[in-house]
mmCIF file of C-alpha atoms in Angstrom:
data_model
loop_
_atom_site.group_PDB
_atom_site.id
_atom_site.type_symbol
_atom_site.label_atom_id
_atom_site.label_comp_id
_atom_site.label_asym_id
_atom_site.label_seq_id
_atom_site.Cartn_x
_atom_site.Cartn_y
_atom_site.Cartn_z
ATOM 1 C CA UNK O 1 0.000 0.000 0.000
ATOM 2 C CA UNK O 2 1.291 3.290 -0.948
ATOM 3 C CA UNK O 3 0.592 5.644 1.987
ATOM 4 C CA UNK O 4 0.912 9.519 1.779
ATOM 5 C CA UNK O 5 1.113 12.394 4.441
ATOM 6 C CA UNK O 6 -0.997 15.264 4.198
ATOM 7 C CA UNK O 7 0.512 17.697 7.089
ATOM 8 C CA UNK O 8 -0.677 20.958 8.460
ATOM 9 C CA UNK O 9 -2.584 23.119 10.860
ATOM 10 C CA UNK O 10 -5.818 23.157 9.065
ATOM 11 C CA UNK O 11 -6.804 26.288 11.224
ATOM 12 C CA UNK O 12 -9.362 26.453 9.114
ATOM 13 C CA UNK O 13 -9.286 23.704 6.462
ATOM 14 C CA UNK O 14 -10.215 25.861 2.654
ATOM 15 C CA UNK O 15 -11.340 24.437 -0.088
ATOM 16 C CA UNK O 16 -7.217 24.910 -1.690
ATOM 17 C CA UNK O 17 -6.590 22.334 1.219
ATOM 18 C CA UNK O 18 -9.652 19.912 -0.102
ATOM 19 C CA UNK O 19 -8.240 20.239 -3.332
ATOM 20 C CA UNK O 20 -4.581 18.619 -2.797
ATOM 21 C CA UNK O 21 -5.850 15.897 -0.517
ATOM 22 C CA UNK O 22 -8.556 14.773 -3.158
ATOM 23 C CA UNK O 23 -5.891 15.153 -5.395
ATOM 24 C CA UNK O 24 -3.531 13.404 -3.379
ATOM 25 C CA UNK O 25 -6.087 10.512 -2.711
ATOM 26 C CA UNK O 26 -5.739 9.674 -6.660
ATOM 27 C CA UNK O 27 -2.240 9.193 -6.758
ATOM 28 C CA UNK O 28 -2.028 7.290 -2.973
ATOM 29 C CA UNK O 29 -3.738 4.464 -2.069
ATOM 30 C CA UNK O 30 -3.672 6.331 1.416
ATOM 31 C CA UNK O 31 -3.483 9.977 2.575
ATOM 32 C CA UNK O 32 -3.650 10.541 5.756
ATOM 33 C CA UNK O 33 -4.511 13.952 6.789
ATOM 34 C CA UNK O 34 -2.206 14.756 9.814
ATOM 35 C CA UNK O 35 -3.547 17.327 11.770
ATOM 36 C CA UNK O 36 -1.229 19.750 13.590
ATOM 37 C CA UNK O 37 -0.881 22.035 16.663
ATOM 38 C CA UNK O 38 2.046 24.340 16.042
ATOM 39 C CA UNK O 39 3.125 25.937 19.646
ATOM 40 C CA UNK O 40 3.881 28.661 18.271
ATOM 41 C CA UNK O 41 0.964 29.726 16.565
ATOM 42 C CA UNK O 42 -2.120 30.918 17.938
ATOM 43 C CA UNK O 43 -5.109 28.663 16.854
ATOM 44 C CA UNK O 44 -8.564 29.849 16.233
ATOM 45 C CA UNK O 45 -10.047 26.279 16.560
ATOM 46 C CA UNK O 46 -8.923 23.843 18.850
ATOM 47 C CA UNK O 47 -7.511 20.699 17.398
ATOM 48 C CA UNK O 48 -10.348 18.264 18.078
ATOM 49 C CA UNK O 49 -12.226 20.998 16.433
ATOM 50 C CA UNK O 50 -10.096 20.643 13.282
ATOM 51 C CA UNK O 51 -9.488 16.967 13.571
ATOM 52 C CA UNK O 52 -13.545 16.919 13.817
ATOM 53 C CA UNK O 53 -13.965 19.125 10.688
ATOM 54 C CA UNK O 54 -11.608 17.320 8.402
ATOM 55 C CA UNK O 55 -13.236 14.179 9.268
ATOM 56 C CA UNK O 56 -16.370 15.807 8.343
ATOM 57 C CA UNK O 57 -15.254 17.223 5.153
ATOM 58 C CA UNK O 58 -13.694 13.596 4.325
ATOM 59 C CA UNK O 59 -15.999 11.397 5.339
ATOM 60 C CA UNK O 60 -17.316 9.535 2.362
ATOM 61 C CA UNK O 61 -13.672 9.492 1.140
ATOM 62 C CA UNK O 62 -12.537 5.906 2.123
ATOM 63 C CA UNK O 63 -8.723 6.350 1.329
ATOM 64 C CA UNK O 64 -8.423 9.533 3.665
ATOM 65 C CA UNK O 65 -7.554 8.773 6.977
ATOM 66 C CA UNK O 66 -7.708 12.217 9.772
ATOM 67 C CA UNK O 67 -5.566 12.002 12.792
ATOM 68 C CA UNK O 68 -3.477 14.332 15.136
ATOM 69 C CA UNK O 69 0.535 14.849 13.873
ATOM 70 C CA UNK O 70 1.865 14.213 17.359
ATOM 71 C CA UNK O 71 4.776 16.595 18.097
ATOM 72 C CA UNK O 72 8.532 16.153 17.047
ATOM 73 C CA UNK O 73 9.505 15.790 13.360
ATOM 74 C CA UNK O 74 7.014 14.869 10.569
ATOM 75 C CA UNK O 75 10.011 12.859 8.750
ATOM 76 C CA UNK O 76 9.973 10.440 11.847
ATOM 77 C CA UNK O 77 6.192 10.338 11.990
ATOM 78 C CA UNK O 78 5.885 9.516 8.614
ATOM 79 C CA UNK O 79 8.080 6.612 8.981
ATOM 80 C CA UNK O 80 6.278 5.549 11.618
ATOM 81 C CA UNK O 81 3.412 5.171 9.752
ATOM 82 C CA UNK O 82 5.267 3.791 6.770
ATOM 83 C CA UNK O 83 4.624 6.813 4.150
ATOM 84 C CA UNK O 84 6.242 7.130 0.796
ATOM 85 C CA UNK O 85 5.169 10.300 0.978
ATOM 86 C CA UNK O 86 4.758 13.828 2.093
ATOM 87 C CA UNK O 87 2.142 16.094 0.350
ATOM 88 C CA UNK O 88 2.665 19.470 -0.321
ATOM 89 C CA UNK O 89 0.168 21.780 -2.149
ATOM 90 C CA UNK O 90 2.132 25.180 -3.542
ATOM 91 C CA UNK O 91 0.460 28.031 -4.259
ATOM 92 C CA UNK O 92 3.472 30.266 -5.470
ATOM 93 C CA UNK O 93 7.093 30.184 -5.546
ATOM 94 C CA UNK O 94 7.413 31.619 -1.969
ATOM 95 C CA UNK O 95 5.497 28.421 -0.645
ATOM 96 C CA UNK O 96 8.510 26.721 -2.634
ATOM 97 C CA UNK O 97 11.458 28.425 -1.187
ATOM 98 C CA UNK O 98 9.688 27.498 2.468
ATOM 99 C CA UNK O 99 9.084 24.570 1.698
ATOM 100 C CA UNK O 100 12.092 22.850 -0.323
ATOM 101 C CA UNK O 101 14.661 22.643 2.712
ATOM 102 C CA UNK O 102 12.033 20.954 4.501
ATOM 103 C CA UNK O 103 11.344 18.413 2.050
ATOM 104 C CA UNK O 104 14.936 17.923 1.713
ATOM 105 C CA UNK O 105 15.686 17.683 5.834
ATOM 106 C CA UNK O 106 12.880 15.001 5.818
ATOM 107 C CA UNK O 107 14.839 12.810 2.866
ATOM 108 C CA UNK O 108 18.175 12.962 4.317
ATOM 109 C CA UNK O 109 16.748 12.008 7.852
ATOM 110 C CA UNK O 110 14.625 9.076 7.130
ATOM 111 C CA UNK O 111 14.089 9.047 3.262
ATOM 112 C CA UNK O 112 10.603 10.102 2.835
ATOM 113 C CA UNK O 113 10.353 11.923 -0.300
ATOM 114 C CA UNK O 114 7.755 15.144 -0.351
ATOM 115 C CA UNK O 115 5.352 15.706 -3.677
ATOM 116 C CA UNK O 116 4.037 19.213 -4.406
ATOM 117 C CA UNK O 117 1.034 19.894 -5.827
ATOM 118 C CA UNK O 118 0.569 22.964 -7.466
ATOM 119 C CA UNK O 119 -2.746 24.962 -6.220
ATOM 120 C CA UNK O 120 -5.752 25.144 -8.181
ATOM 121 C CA UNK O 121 -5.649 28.317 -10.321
ATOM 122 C CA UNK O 122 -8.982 29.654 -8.973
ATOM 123 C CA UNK O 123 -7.350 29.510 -5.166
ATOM 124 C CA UNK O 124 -3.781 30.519 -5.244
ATOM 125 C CA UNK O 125 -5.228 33.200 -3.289
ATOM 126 C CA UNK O 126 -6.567 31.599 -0.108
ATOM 127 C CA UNK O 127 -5.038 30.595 3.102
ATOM 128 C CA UNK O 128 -6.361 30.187 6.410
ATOM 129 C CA UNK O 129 -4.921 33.392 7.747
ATOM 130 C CA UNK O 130 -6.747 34.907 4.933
ATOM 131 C CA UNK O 131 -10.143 33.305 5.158
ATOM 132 C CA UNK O 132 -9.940 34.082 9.142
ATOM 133 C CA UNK O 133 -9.021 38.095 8.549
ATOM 134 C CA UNK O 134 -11.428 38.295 6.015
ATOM 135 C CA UNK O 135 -14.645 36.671 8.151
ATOM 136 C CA UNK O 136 -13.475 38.861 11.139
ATOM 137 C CA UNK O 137 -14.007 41.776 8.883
ATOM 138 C CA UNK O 138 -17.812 40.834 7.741
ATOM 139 C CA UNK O 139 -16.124 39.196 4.745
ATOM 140 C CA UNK O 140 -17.909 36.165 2.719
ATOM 141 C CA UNK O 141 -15.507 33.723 2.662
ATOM 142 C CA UNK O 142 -18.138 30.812 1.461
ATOM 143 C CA UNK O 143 -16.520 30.453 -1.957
ATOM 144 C CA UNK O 144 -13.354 29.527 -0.327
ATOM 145 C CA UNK O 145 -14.003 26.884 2.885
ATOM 146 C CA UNK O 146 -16.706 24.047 3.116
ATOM 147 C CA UNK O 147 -20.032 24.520 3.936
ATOM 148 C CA UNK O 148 -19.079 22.630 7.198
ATOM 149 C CA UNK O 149 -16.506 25.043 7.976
ATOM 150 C CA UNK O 150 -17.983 27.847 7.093
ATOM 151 C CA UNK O 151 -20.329 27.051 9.911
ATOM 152 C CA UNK O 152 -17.918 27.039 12.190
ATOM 153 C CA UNK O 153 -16.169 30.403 11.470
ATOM 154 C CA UNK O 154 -19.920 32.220 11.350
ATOM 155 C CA UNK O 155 -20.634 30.894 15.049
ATOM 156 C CA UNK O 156 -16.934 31.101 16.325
#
């Protein structure tokens, strides 16, 4: 079985985000959506909260797995769940230049390889920080999250 990582905070999950797991899902017989809690970030939703709204987004998707990315590195992680793969969706060339040293870190420590994905052209320009700013302005951000998370930015 070919089994792929799917990291990140997911604080909130937007539809760029769908996009490169359902993406991912075709080329993996696995993805599993690792959920993260960066210390030193401040979250908007708790993680249960985002674990619970990936799930929800996912749920009739049978090779996406959700679970928490305990701490410590994401290269040893994804060995222990016996990945080929990392997943990285890229939106622009700066997501690129943060991304590559990671990708190669992870290879030289345990030989995971990382696969970007290059965003949808009709979402390069969403994020999460973006989608949050925007809805804490009075800003529709329904073309841009799931109708599941859009609830839970409009009662947050």
């Amino acid at each position: 079985m070919k089994r792929a990582i799917c990291p990140g905070s997911f604080d909130p999950l937007h539809l760029g985000h769908c996009a490169v797991i359902r993406r991912a899902a075709r080329l993996f017989d696995e993805v599993v959506v690792a959920v993260s809690t960066n210390p030193h970030k401040s979250h908007r939703f708790t993680e249960q909260e985002r674990i619970a709204m990936v799930r929800e987004v996912f749920a009739d998707e049978p090779g996406v797995v959700v679970e928490p990315l305990a701490s410590g590195l994401i290269a040893d992680y994804a060995a222990q769940r016996e990945a080929v793969a990392l997943v990285k969706g890229l939106r622009n060339g700066a997501d690129y230049d943060y991304e590559l040293p990671m990708a190669t870190m992870n290879r030289s420590l345990t030989g995971v390889e990382t696969v970007f994905l290059p965003g949808e052209p009709s979402l390069l320009h969403v994020s999460s920080s973006l989608v949050m700013e925007v809805a804490s302005l009075g800003g529709d951000v329904a073309e841009m999250v799931p109708p599941r998370v859009l609830h839970a930015i409009l009662t947050r």
